[in-house]
Amino acid sequence: GLPIIATNVQGTRELVDGVGMLVDEPYTENFVKSIKEVYNNKDLLKRLSENSINKARHYTWSNSVDLVESLYKEINHEKF
C-alpha cells in the first residue's frame, strides 16, 4: 500500500484518515514537504502503508454492492 498525500477538503478527509497526510493549502511546496516527511520517516511510511492496505480491503465490489443495496432498501422503506 502507498501512503496518500491529498488536499484537505471534504470527502478526502475521510478517505485519507490513517492512510496518508492532508495538505491544507494546495501548493506544490506543501505537497513536496509532506512527501519528504513520509519518505524520510520510515516508521511513518510503514504505518501509513500498512493502514492503506488494510483500508483498501474494505473497498471491494462485494462490499460496494452490499452498501448500495442497503441504501436502496433504506430509501424504499422510508418511502412507504
PDB file of N, CA, C and O in Angstrom:
ATOM      1  N   GLY A   1       0.817  -1.182   0.000  1.00  0.00           N
ATOM      2  CA  GLY A   1       0.000   0.000   0.000  1.00  0.00           C
ATOM      3  C   GLY A   1       0.862   1.246   0.000  1.00  0.00           C
ATOM      4  O   GLY A   1       1.972   1.262   0.518  1.00  0.00           O
ATOM      5  N   LEU A   2       0.323   2.260  -0.575  1.00  0.00           N
ATOM      6  CA  LEU A   2       1.035   3.525  -0.647  1.00  0.00           C
ATOM      7  C   LEU A   2       0.349   4.578   0.213  1.00  0.00           C
ATOM      8  O   LEU A   2      -0.873   4.671   0.220  1.00  0.00           O
ATOM      9  N   PRO A   3       1.127   5.375   0.936  1.00  0.00           N
ATOM     10  CA  PRO A   3       0.539   6.499   1.656  1.00  0.00           C
ATOM     11  C   PRO A   3      -0.042   7.501   0.655  1.00  0.00           C
ATOM     12  O   PRO A   3       0.456   7.641  -0.456  1.00  0.00           O
ATOM     13  N   ILE A   4      -1.067   8.183   1.074  1.00  0.00           N
ATOM     14  CA  ILE A   4      -1.719   9.155   0.211  1.00  0.00           C
ATOM     15  C   ILE A   4      -1.411  10.558   0.725  1.00  0.00           C
ATOM     16  O   ILE A   4      -1.469  10.811   1.925  1.00  0.00           O
ATOM     17  N   ILE A   5      -1.100  11.442  -0.178  1.00  0.00           N
ATOM     18  CA  ILE A   5      -0.949  12.857   0.131  1.00  0.00           C
ATOM     19  C   ILE A   5      -2.048  13.557  -0.662  1.00  0.00           C
ATOM     20  O   ILE A   5      -2.092  13.459  -1.891  1.00  0.00           O
ATOM     21  N   ALA A   6      -2.964  14.225   0.047  1.00  0.00           N
ATOM     22  CA  ALA A   6      -4.113  14.816  -0.631  1.00  0.00           C
ATOM     23  C   ALA A   6      -4.464  16.168  -0.025  1.00  0.00           C
ATOM     24  O   ALA A   6      -4.047  16.504   1.080  1.00  0.00           O
ATOM     25  N   THR A   7      -5.266  16.913  -0.759  1.00  0.00           N
ATOM     26  CA  THR A   7      -5.737  18.206  -0.289  1.00  0.00           C
ATOM     27  C   THR A   7      -6.796  18.010   0.792  1.00  0.00           C
ATOM     28  O   THR A   7      -7.649  17.130   0.686  1.00  0.00           O
ATOM     29  N   ASN A   8      -6.746  18.834   1.816  1.00  0.00           N
ATOM     30  CA  ASN A   8      -7.653  18.739   2.950  1.00  0.00           C
ATOM     31  C   ASN A   8      -8.998  19.369   2.592  1.00  0.00           C
ATOM     32  O   ASN A   8      -9.273  20.532   2.895  1.00  0.00           O
ATOM     33  N   VAL A   9      -9.830  18.586   1.926  1.00  0.00           N
ATOM     34  CA  VAL A   9     -11.174  19.029   1.556  1.00  0.00           C
ATOM     35  C   VAL A   9     -12.175  17.956   1.964  1.00  0.00           C
ATOM     36  O   VAL A   9     -11.819  16.795   2.182  1.00  0.00           O
ATOM     37  N   GLN A  10     -13.431  18.376   2.066  1.00  0.00           N
ATOM     38  CA  GLN A  10     -14.484  17.450   2.468  1.00  0.00           C
ATOM     39  C   GLN A  10     -14.526  16.256   1.519  1.00  0.00           C
ATOM     40  O   GLN A  10     -14.393  16.396   0.317  1.00  0.00           O
ATOM     41  N   GLY A  11     -14.699  15.087   2.068  1.00  0.00           N
ATOM     42  CA  GLY A  11     -14.723  13.856   1.284  1.00  0.00           C
ATOM     43  C   GLY A  11     -13.363  13.179   1.252  1.00  0.00           C
ATOM     44  O   GLY A  11     -13.268  11.975   1.392  1.00  0.00           O
ATOM     45  N   THR A  12     -12.336  13.964   1.085  1.00  0.00           N
ATOM     46  CA  THR A  12     -10.983  13.419   1.080  1.00  0.00           C
ATOM     47  C   THR A  12     -10.529  13.085   2.491  1.00  0.00           C
ATOM     48  O   THR A  12      -9.849  12.096   2.712  1.00  0.00           O
ATOM     49  N   ARG A  13     -10.930  13.908   3.452  1.00  0.00           N
ATOM     50  CA  ARG A  13     -10.507  13.694   4.841  1.00  0.00           C
ATOM     51  C   ARG A  13     -10.849  12.281   5.311  1.00  0.00           C
ATOM     52  O   ARG A  13     -10.029  11.610   5.920  1.00  0.00           O
ATOM     53  N   GLU A  14     -12.047  11.853   5.034  1.00  0.00           N
ATOM     54  CA  GLU A  14     -12.493  10.534   5.488  1.00  0.00           C
ATOM     55  C   GLU A  14     -11.701   9.419   4.820  1.00  0.00           C
ATOM     56  O   GLU A  14     -11.396   8.406   5.442  1.00  0.00           O
ATOM     57  N   LEU A  15     -11.391   9.580   3.567  1.00  0.00           N
ATOM     58  CA  LEU A  15     -10.658   8.549   2.831  1.00  0.00           C
ATOM     59  C   LEU A  15      -9.200   8.461   3.252  1.00  0.00           C
ATOM     60  O   LEU A  15      -8.612   7.393   3.282  1.00  0.00           O
ATOM     61  N   VAL A  16      -8.595   9.595   3.559  1.00  0.00           N
ATOM     62  CA  VAL A  16      -7.166   9.646   3.857  1.00  0.00           C
ATOM     63  C   VAL A  16      -6.875   9.374   5.333  1.00  0.00           C
ATOM     64  O   VAL A  16      -5.748   9.046   5.692  1.00  0.00           O
ATOM     65  N   ASP A  17      -7.882   9.467   6.178  1.00  0.00           N
ATOM     66  CA  ASP A  17      -7.696   9.288   7.620  1.00  0.00           C
ATOM     67  C   ASP A  17      -6.951   7.992   7.928  1.00  0.00           C
ATOM     68  O   ASP A  17      -7.423   6.904   7.621  1.00  0.00           O
ATOM     69  N   GLY A  18      -5.762   8.121   8.493  1.00  0.00           N
ATOM     70  CA  GLY A  18      -4.969   6.968   8.896  1.00  0.00           C
ATOM     71  C   GLY A  18      -4.095   6.360   7.818  1.00  0.00           C
ATOM     72  O   GLY A  18      -3.286   5.487   8.102  1.00  0.00           O
ATOM     73  N   VAL A  19      -4.272   6.803   6.569  1.00  0.00           N
ATOM     74  CA  VAL A  19      -3.500   6.210   5.470  1.00  0.00           C
ATOM     75  C   VAL A  19      -2.641   7.217   4.720  1.00  0.00           C
ATOM     76  O   VAL A  19      -1.993   6.872   3.734  1.00  0.00           O
ATOM     77  N   GLY A  20      -2.658   8.464   5.182  1.00  0.00           N
ATOM     78  CA  GLY A  20      -1.879   9.468   4.483  1.00  0.00           C
ATOM     79  C   GLY A  20      -1.860  10.786   5.219  1.00  0.00           C
ATOM     80  O   GLY A  20      -2.177  10.861   6.395  1.00  0.00           O
ATOM     81  N   MET A  21      -1.486  11.808   4.481  1.00  0.00           N
ATOM     82  CA  MET A  21      -1.379  13.141   5.047  1.00  0.00           C
ATOM     83  C   MET A  21      -2.211  14.106   4.222  1.00  0.00           C
ATOM     84  O   MET A  21      -2.327  13.956   3.008  1.00  0.00           O
ATOM     85  N   LEU A  22      -2.772  15.095   4.910  1.00  0.00           N
ATOM     86  CA  LEU A  22      -3.572  16.108   4.242  1.00  0.00           C
ATOM     87  C   LEU A  22      -2.795  17.417   4.157  1.00  0.00           C
ATOM     88  O   LEU A  22      -2.114  17.811   5.097  1.00  0.00           O
ATOM     89  N   VAL A  23      -2.934  18.078   3.029  1.00  0.00           N
ATOM     90  CA  VAL A  23      -2.295  19.362   2.779  1.00  0.00           C
ATOM     91  C   VAL A  23      -3.391  20.421   2.815  1.00  0.00           C
ATOM     92  O   VAL A  23      -4.371  20.332   2.075  1.00  0.00           O
ATOM     93  N   ASP A  24      -3.245  21.403   3.723  1.00  0.00           N
ATOM     94  CA  ASP A  24      -4.272  22.426   3.862  1.00  0.00           C
ATOM     95  C   ASP A  24      -4.334  23.380   2.674  1.00  0.00           C
ATOM     96  O   ASP A  24      -5.401  23.717   2.200  1.00  0.00           O
ATOM     97  N   GLU A  25      -3.217  23.817   2.202  1.00  0.00           N
ATOM     98  CA  GLU A  25      -3.158  24.730   1.059  1.00  0.00           C
ATOM     99  C   GLU A  25      -2.570  23.975  -0.137  1.00  0.00           C
ATOM    100  O   GLU A  25      -1.454  23.476  -0.054  1.00  0.00           O
ATOM    101  N   PRO A  26      -3.309  23.888  -1.240  1.00  0.00           N
ATOM    102  CA  PRO A  26      -2.868  23.072  -2.373  1.00  0.00           C
ATOM    103  C   PRO A  26      -1.780  23.721  -3.230  1.00  0.00           C
ATOM    104  O   PRO A  26      -1.975  24.004  -4.409  1.00  0.00           O
ATOM    105  N   TYR A  27      -0.640  23.939  -2.613  1.00  0.00           N
ATOM    106  CA  TYR A  27       0.506  24.476  -3.340  1.00  0.00           C
ATOM    107  C   TYR A  27       1.562  23.382  -3.454  1.00  0.00           C
ATOM    108  O   TYR A  27       1.725  22.566  -2.544  1.00  0.00           O
ATOM    109  N   THR A  28       2.291  23.401  -4.530  1.00  0.00           N
ATOM    110  CA  THR A  28       3.307  22.389  -4.792  1.00  0.00           C
ATOM    111  C   THR A  28       4.246  22.205  -3.609  1.00  0.00           C
ATOM    112  O   THR A  28       4.544  21.079  -3.215  1.00  0.00           O
ATOM    113  N   GLU A  29       4.683  23.313  -3.009  1.00  0.00           N
ATOM    114  CA  GLU A  29       5.631  23.230  -1.894  1.00  0.00           C
ATOM    115  C   GLU A  29       5.069  22.412  -0.728  1.00  0.00           C
ATOM    116  O   GLU A  29       5.802  21.687  -0.062  1.00  0.00           O
ATOM    117  N   ASN A  30       3.775  22.544  -0.481  1.00  0.00           N
ATOM    118  CA  ASN A  30       3.155  21.807   0.617  1.00  0.00           C
ATOM    119  C   ASN A  30       3.095  20.306   0.337  1.00  0.00           C
ATOM    120  O   ASN A  30       3.292  19.492   1.239  1.00  0.00           O
ATOM    121  N   PHE A  31       2.829  19.954  -0.909  1.00  0.00           N
ATOM    122  CA  PHE A  31       2.833  18.538  -1.272  1.00  0.00           C
ATOM    123  C   PHE A  31       4.244  17.970  -1.168  1.00  0.00           C
ATOM    124  O   PHE A  31       4.451  16.877  -0.653  1.00  0.00           O
ATOM    125  N   VAL A  32       5.218  18.721  -1.653  1.00  0.00           N
ATOM    126  CA  VAL A  32       6.617  18.277  -1.588  1.00  0.00           C
ATOM    127  C   VAL A  32       7.036  18.078  -0.136  1.00  0.00           C
ATOM    128  O   VAL A  32       7.667  17.070   0.209  1.00  0.00           O
ATOM    129  N   LYS A  33       6.678  19.003   0.729  1.00  0.00           N
ATOM    130  CA  LYS A  33       7.023  18.905   2.155  1.00  0.00           C
ATOM    131  C   LYS A  33       6.436  17.638   2.776  1.00  0.00           C
ATOM    132  O   LYS A  33       7.116  16.903   3.495  1.00  0.00           O
ATOM    133  N   SER A  34       5.168  17.350   2.478  1.00  0.00           N
ATOM    134  CA  SER A  34       4.524  16.148   3.024  1.00  0.00           C
ATOM    135  C   SER A  34       5.139  14.874   2.470  1.00  0.00           C
ATOM    136  O   SER A  34       5.339  13.898   3.194  1.00  0.00           O
ATOM    137  N   ILE A  35       5.444  14.866   1.189  1.00  0.00           N
ATOM    138  CA  ILE A  35       6.071  13.689   0.579  1.00  0.00           C
ATOM    139  C   ILE A  35       7.433  13.434   1.207  1.00  0.00           C
ATOM    140  O   ILE A  35       7.770  12.295   1.554  1.00  0.00           O
ATOM    141  N   LYS A  36       8.201  14.491   1.387  1.00  0.00           N
ATOM    142  CA  LYS A  36       9.519  14.337   2.017  1.00  0.00           C
ATOM    143  C   LYS A  36       9.392  13.844   3.447  1.00  0.00           C
ATOM    144  O   LYS A  36      10.194  13.013   3.895  1.00  0.00           O
ATOM    145  N   GLU A  37       8.389  14.349   4.171  1.00  0.00           N
ATOM    146  CA  GLU A  37       8.190  13.916   5.557  1.00  0.00           C
ATOM    147  C   GLU A  37       7.920  12.418   5.636  1.00  0.00           C
ATOM    148  O   GLU A  37       8.496  11.712   6.466  1.00  0.00           O
ATOM    149  N   VAL A  38       7.060  11.925   4.762  1.00  0.00           N
ATOM    150  CA  VAL A  38       6.758  10.488   4.744  1.00  0.00           C
ATOM    151  C   VAL A  38       7.983   9.699   4.291  1.00  0.00           C
ATOM    152  O   VAL A  38       8.338   8.680   4.891  1.00  0.00           O
ATOM    153  N   TYR A  39       8.648  10.159   3.269  1.00  0.00           N
ATOM    154  CA  TYR A  39       9.809   9.463   2.729  1.00  0.00           C
ATOM    155  C   TYR A  39      10.945   9.370   3.752  1.00  0.00           C
ATOM    156  O   TYR A  39      11.604   8.351   3.859  1.00  0.00           O
ATOM    157  N   ASN A  40      11.165  10.429   4.491  1.00  0.00           N
ATOM    158  CA  ASN A  40      12.273  10.474   5.449  1.00  0.00           C
ATOM    159  C   ASN A  40      11.960   9.823   6.794  1.00  0.00           C
ATOM    160  O   ASN A  40      12.864   9.608   7.590  1.00  0.00           O
ATOM    161  N   ASN A  41      10.706   9.521   7.055  1.00  0.00           N
ATOM    162  CA  ASN A  41      10.316   8.887   8.312  1.00  0.00           C
ATOM    163  C   ASN A  41       9.834   7.471   7.999  1.00  0.00           C
ATOM    164  O   ASN A  41       8.666   7.248   7.683  1.00  0.00           O
ATOM    165  N   LYS A  42      10.745   6.514   8.080  1.00  0.00           N
ATOM    166  CA  LYS A  42      10.441   5.134   7.667  1.00  0.00           C
ATOM    167  C   LYS A  42       9.341   4.501   8.529  1.00  0.00           C
ATOM    168  O   LYS A  42       8.557   3.700   8.033  1.00  0.00           O
ATOM    169  N   ASP A  43       9.270   4.866   9.812  1.00  0.00           N
ATOM    170  CA  ASP A  43       8.201   4.337  10.664  1.00  0.00           C
ATOM    171  C   ASP A  43       6.842   4.849  10.197  1.00  0.00           C
ATOM    172  O   ASP A  43       5.864   4.094  10.137  1.00  0.00           O
ATOM    173  N   LEU A  44       6.775   6.130   9.881  1.00  0.00           N
ATOM    174  CA  LEU A  44       5.532   6.717   9.372  1.00  0.00           C
ATOM    175  C   LEU A  44       5.160   6.085   8.038  1.00  0.00           C
ATOM    176  O   LEU A  44       4.003   5.717   7.818  1.00  0.00           O
ATOM    177  N   LEU A  45       6.138   5.932   7.162  1.00  0.00           N
ATOM    178  CA  LEU A  45       5.906   5.309   5.858  1.00  0.00           C
ATOM    179  C   LEU A  45       5.349   3.896   6.028  1.00  0.00           C
ATOM    180  O   LEU A  45       4.357   3.525   5.388  1.00  0.00           O
ATOM    181  N   LYS A  46       5.942   3.122   6.906  1.00  0.00           N
ATOM    182  CA  LYS A  46       5.490   1.746   7.128  1.00  0.00           C
ATOM    183  C   LYS A  46       4.072   1.713   7.688  1.00  0.00           C
ATOM    184  O   LYS A  46       3.228   0.948   7.226  1.00  0.00           O
ATOM    185  N   ARG A  47       3.801   2.574   8.684  1.00  0.00           N
ATOM    186  CA  ARG A  47       2.473   2.595   9.317  1.00  0.00           C
ATOM    187  C   ARG A  47       1.396   3.003   8.313  1.00  0.00           C
ATOM    188  O   ARG A  47       0.345   2.347   8.204  1.00  0.00           O
ATOM    189  N   LEU A  48       1.646   4.064   7.561  1.00  0.00           N
ATOM    190  CA  LEU A  48       0.663   4.515   6.575  1.00  0.00           C
ATOM    191  C   LEU A  48       0.464   3.486   5.471  1.00  0.00           C
ATOM    192  O   LEU A  48      -0.659   3.268   5.003  1.00  0.00           O
ATOM    193  N   SER A  49       1.537   2.828   5.056  1.00  0.00           N
ATOM    194  CA  SER A  49       1.446   1.790   4.019  1.00  0.00           C
ATOM    195  C   SER A  49       0.609   0.610   4.493  1.00  0.00           C
ATOM    196  O   SER A  49      -0.255   0.114   3.755  1.00  0.00           O
ATOM    197  N   GLU A  50       0.862   0.152   5.698  1.00  0.00           N
ATOM    198  CA  GLU A  50       0.089  -0.966   6.253  1.00  0.00           C
ATOM    199  C   GLU A  50      -1.376  -0.581   6.414  1.00  0.00           C
ATOM    200  O   GLU A  50      -2.274  -1.371   6.093  1.00  0.00           O
ATOM    201  N   ASN A  51      -1.621   0.618   6.921  1.00  0.00           N
ATOM    202  CA  ASN A  51      -3.002   1.082   7.074  1.00  0.00           C
ATOM    203  C   ASN A  51      -3.705   1.189   5.732  1.00  0.00           C
ATOM    204  O   ASN A  51      -4.893   0.885   5.612  1.00  0.00           O
ATOM    205  N   SER A  52      -2.956   1.611   4.716  1.00  0.00           N
ATOM    206  CA  SER A  52      -3.512   1.734   3.375  1.00  0.00           C
ATOM    207  C   SER A  52      -3.977   0.386   2.837  1.00  0.00           C
ATOM    208  O   SER A  52      -5.061   0.262   2.267  1.00  0.00           O
ATOM    209  N   ILE A  53      -3.157  -0.630   3.035  1.00  0.00           N
ATOM    210  CA  ILE A  53      -3.525  -1.981   2.593  1.00  0.00           C
ATOM    211  C   ILE A  53      -4.787  -2.447   3.313  1.00  0.00           C
ATOM    212  O   ILE A  53      -5.719  -2.963   2.695  1.00  0.00           O
ATOM    213  N   ASN A  54      -4.815  -2.263   4.629  1.00  0.00           N
ATOM    214  CA  ASN A  54      -5.980  -2.709   5.408  1.00  0.00           C
ATOM    215  C   ASN A  54      -7.245  -1.955   5.025  1.00  0.00           C
ATOM    216  O   ASN A  54      -8.324  -2.552   4.929  1.00  0.00           O
ATOM    217  N   LYS A  55      -7.128  -0.670   4.793  1.00  0.00           N
ATOM    218  CA  LYS A  55      -8.303   0.124   4.419  1.00  0.00           C
ATOM    219  C   LYS A  55      -8.798  -0.269   3.034  1.00  0.00           C
ATOM    220  O   LYS A  55     -10.008  -0.345   2.794  1.00  0.00           O
ATOM    221  N   ALA A  56      -7.880  -0.535   2.113  1.00  0.00           N
ATOM    222  CA  ALA A  56      -8.255  -0.896   0.742  1.00  0.00           C
ATOM    223  C   ALA A  56      -9.051  -2.200   0.709  1.00  0.00           C
ATOM    224  O   ALA A  56      -9.888  -2.389  -0.176  1.00  0.00           O
ATOM    225  N   ARG A  57      -8.809  -3.070   1.655  1.00  0.00           N
ATOM    226  CA  ARG A  57      -9.537  -4.346   1.694  1.00  0.00           C
ATOM    227  C   ARG A  57     -11.040  -4.156   1.883  1.00  0.00           C
ATOM    228  O   ARG A  57     -11.833  -5.023   1.530  1.00  0.00           O
ATOM    229  N   HIS A  58     -11.435  -3.017   2.423  1.00  0.00           N
ATOM    230  CA  HIS A  58     -12.862  -2.741   2.638  1.00  0.00           C
ATOM    231  C   HIS A  58     -13.552  -2.243   1.372  1.00  0.00           C
ATOM    232  O   HIS A  58     -14.769  -2.227   1.301  1.00  0.00           O
ATOM    233  N   TYR A  59     -12.769  -1.837   0.389  1.00  0.00           N
ATOM    234  CA  TYR A  59     -13.327  -1.287  -0.839  1.00  0.00           C
ATOM    235  C   TYR A  59     -13.337  -2.354  -1.938  1.00  0.00           C
ATOM    236  O   TYR A  59     -12.647  -2.252  -2.938  1.00  0.00           O
ATOM    237  N   THR A  60     -14.162  -3.373  -1.728  1.00  0.00           N
ATOM    238  CA  THR A  60     -14.314  -4.437  -2.721  1.00  0.00           C
ATOM    239  C   THR A  60     -15.634  -4.237  -3.457  1.00  0.00           C
ATOM    240  O   THR A  60     -16.527  -3.517  -2.987  1.00  0.00           O
ATOM    241  N   TRP A  61     -15.779  -4.889  -4.596  1.00  0.00           N
ATOM    242  CA  TRP A  61     -17.044  -4.810  -5.328  1.00  0.00           C
ATOM    243  C   TRP A  61     -18.174  -5.381  -4.488  1.00  0.00           C
ATOM    244  O   TRP A  61     -19.278  -4.839  -4.461  1.00  0.00           O
ATOM    245  N   SER A  62     -17.890  -6.453  -3.789  1.00  0.00           N
ATOM    246  CA  SER A  62     -18.915  -7.083  -2.952  1.00  0.00           C
ATOM    247  C   SER A  62     -19.401  -6.123  -1.862  1.00  0.00           C
ATOM    248  O   SER A  62     -20.608  -5.982  -1.647  1.00  0.00           O
ATOM    249  N   ASN A  63     -18.471  -5.469  -1.188  1.00  0.00           N
ATOM    250  CA  ASN A  63     -18.863  -4.507  -0.155  1.00  0.00           C
ATOM    251  C   ASN A  63     -19.626  -3.323  -0.749  1.00  0.00           C
ATOM    252  O   ASN A  63     -20.574  -2.831  -0.144  1.00  0.00           O
ATOM    253  N   SER A  64     -19.211  -2.884  -1.926  1.00  0.00           N
ATOM    254  CA  SER A  64     -19.891  -1.768  -2.583  1.00  0.00           C
ATOM    255  C   SER A  64     -21.325  -2.144  -2.949  1.00  0.00           C
ATOM    256  O   SER A  64     -22.254  -1.357  -2.745  1.00  0.00           O
ATOM    257  N   VAL A  65     -21.514  -3.342  -3.474  1.00  0.00           N
ATOM    258  CA  VAL A  65     -22.851  -3.810  -3.819  1.00  0.00           C
ATOM    259  C   VAL A  65     -23.718  -3.905  -2.564  1.00  0.00           C
ATOM    260  O   VAL A  65     -24.873  -3.459  -2.561  1.00  0.00           O
ATOM    261  N   ASP A  66     -23.163  -4.453  -1.501  1.00  0.00           N
ATOM    262  CA  ASP A  66     -23.918  -4.559  -0.247  1.00  0.00           C
ATOM    263  C   ASP A  66     -24.336  -3.186   0.272  1.00  0.00           C
ATOM    264  O   ASP A  66     -25.466  -3.004   0.739  1.00  0.00           O
ATOM    265  N   LEU A  67     -23.448  -2.221   0.191  1.00  0.00           N
ATOM    266  CA  LEU A  67     -23.745  -0.871   0.660  1.00  0.00           C
ATOM    267  C   LEU A  67     -24.849  -0.225  -0.174  1.00  0.00           C
ATOM    268  O   LEU A  67     -25.800   0.337   0.367  1.00  0.00           O
ATOM    269  N   VAL A  68     -24.728  -0.317  -1.485  1.00  0.00           N
ATOM    270  CA  VAL A  68     -25.741   0.270  -2.369  1.00  0.00           C
ATOM    271  C   VAL A  68     -27.090  -0.414  -2.158  1.00  0.00           C
ATOM    272  O   VAL A  68     -28.134   0.245  -2.068  1.00  0.00           O
ATOM    273  N   GLU A  69     -27.074  -1.731  -2.054  1.00  0.00           N
ATOM    274  CA  GLU A  69     -28.310  -2.478  -1.827  1.00  0.00           C
ATOM    275  C   GLU A  69     -28.962  -2.055  -0.504  1.00  0.00           C
ATOM    276  O   GLU A  69     -30.169  -1.838  -0.432  1.00  0.00           O
ATOM    277  N   SER A  70     -28.148  -1.890   0.523  1.00  0.00           N
ATOM    278  CA  SER A  70     -28.648  -1.453   1.823  1.00  0.00           C
ATOM    279  C   SER A  70     -29.263  -0.058   1.736  1.00  0.00           C
ATOM    280  O   SER A  70     -30.318   0.205   2.313  1.00  0.00           O
ATOM    281  N   LEU A  71     -28.619   0.829   1.002  1.00  0.00           N
ATOM    282  CA  LEU A  71     -29.156   2.186   0.841  1.00  0.00           C
ATOM    283  C   LEU A  71     -30.482   2.174   0.087  1.00  0.00           C
ATOM    284  O   LEU A  71     -31.421   2.880   0.459  1.00  0.00           O
ATOM    285  N   TYR A  72     -30.576   1.369  -0.972  1.00  0.00           N
ATOM    286  CA  TYR A  72     -31.833   1.271  -1.712  1.00  0.00           C
ATOM    287  C   TYR A  72     -32.954   0.742  -0.823  1.00  0.00           C
ATOM    288  O   TYR A  72     -34.074   1.245  -0.851  1.00  0.00           O
ATOM    289  N   LYS A  73     -32.662  -0.256  -0.030  1.00  0.00           N
ATOM    290  CA  LYS A  73     -33.673  -0.810   0.872  1.00  0.00           C
ATOM    291  C   LYS A  73     -34.104   0.227   1.894  1.00  0.00           C
ATOM    292  O   LYS A  73     -35.293   0.352   2.206  1.00  0.00           O
ATOM    293  N   GLU A  74     -33.147   0.998   2.412  1.00  0.00           N
ATOM    294  CA  GLU A  74     -33.470   2.038   3.387  1.00  0.00           C
ATOM    295  C   GLU A  74     -34.352   3.118   2.761  1.00  0.00           C
ATOM    296  O   GLU A  74     -35.350   3.542   3.339  1.00  0.00           O
ATOM    297  N   ILE A  75     -34.000   3.527   1.553  1.00  0.00           N
ATOM    298  CA  ILE A  75     -34.783   4.565   0.859  1.00  0.00           C
ATOM    299  C   ILE A  75     -36.166   4.038   0.545  1.00  0.00           C
ATOM    300  O   ILE A  75     -37.174   4.739   0.734  1.00  0.00           O
ATOM    301  N   ASN A  76     -36.266   2.820   0.055  1.00  0.00           N
ATOM    302  CA  ASN A  76     -37.543   2.223  -0.291  1.00  0.00           C
ATOM    303  C   ASN A  76     -38.423   2.085   0.953  1.00  0.00           C
ATOM    304  O   ASN A  76     -39.610   2.343   0.909  1.00  0.00           O
ATOM    305  N   HIS A  77     -37.840   1.697   2.070  1.00  0.00           N
ATOM    306  CA  HIS A  77     -38.592   1.540   3.320  1.00  0.00           C
ATOM    307  C   HIS A  77     -39.124   2.885   3.804  1.00  0.00           C
ATOM    308  O   HIS A  77     -40.257   2.980   4.272  1.00  0.00           O
ATOM    309  N   GLU A  78     -38.353   3.943   3.658  1.00  0.00           N
ATOM    310  CA  GLU A  78     -38.759   5.263   4.114  1.00  0.00           C
ATOM    311  C   GLU A  78     -39.858   5.838   3.219  1.00  0.00           C
ATOM    312  O   GLU A  78     -40.660   6.661   3.668  1.00  0.00           O
ATOM    313  N   LYS A  79     -39.921   5.399   1.966  1.00  0.00           N
ATOM    314  CA  LYS A  79     -40.912   5.909   1.026  1.00  0.00           C
ATOM    315  C   LYS A  79     -42.329   5.475   1.393  1.00  0.00           C
ATOM    316  O   LYS A  79     -43.280   6.173   1.147  1.00  0.00           O
ATOM    317  N   PHE A  80     -42.432   4.297   1.960  1.00  0.00           N
ATOM    318  CA  PHE A  80     -43.762   3.728   2.180  1.00  0.00           C
ATOM    319  C   PHE A  80     -44.126   3.663   3.607  1.00  0.00           C
ATOM    320  O   PHE A  80     -43.715   3.601   4.565  1.00  0.00           O
TER     321      PHE A  80
END
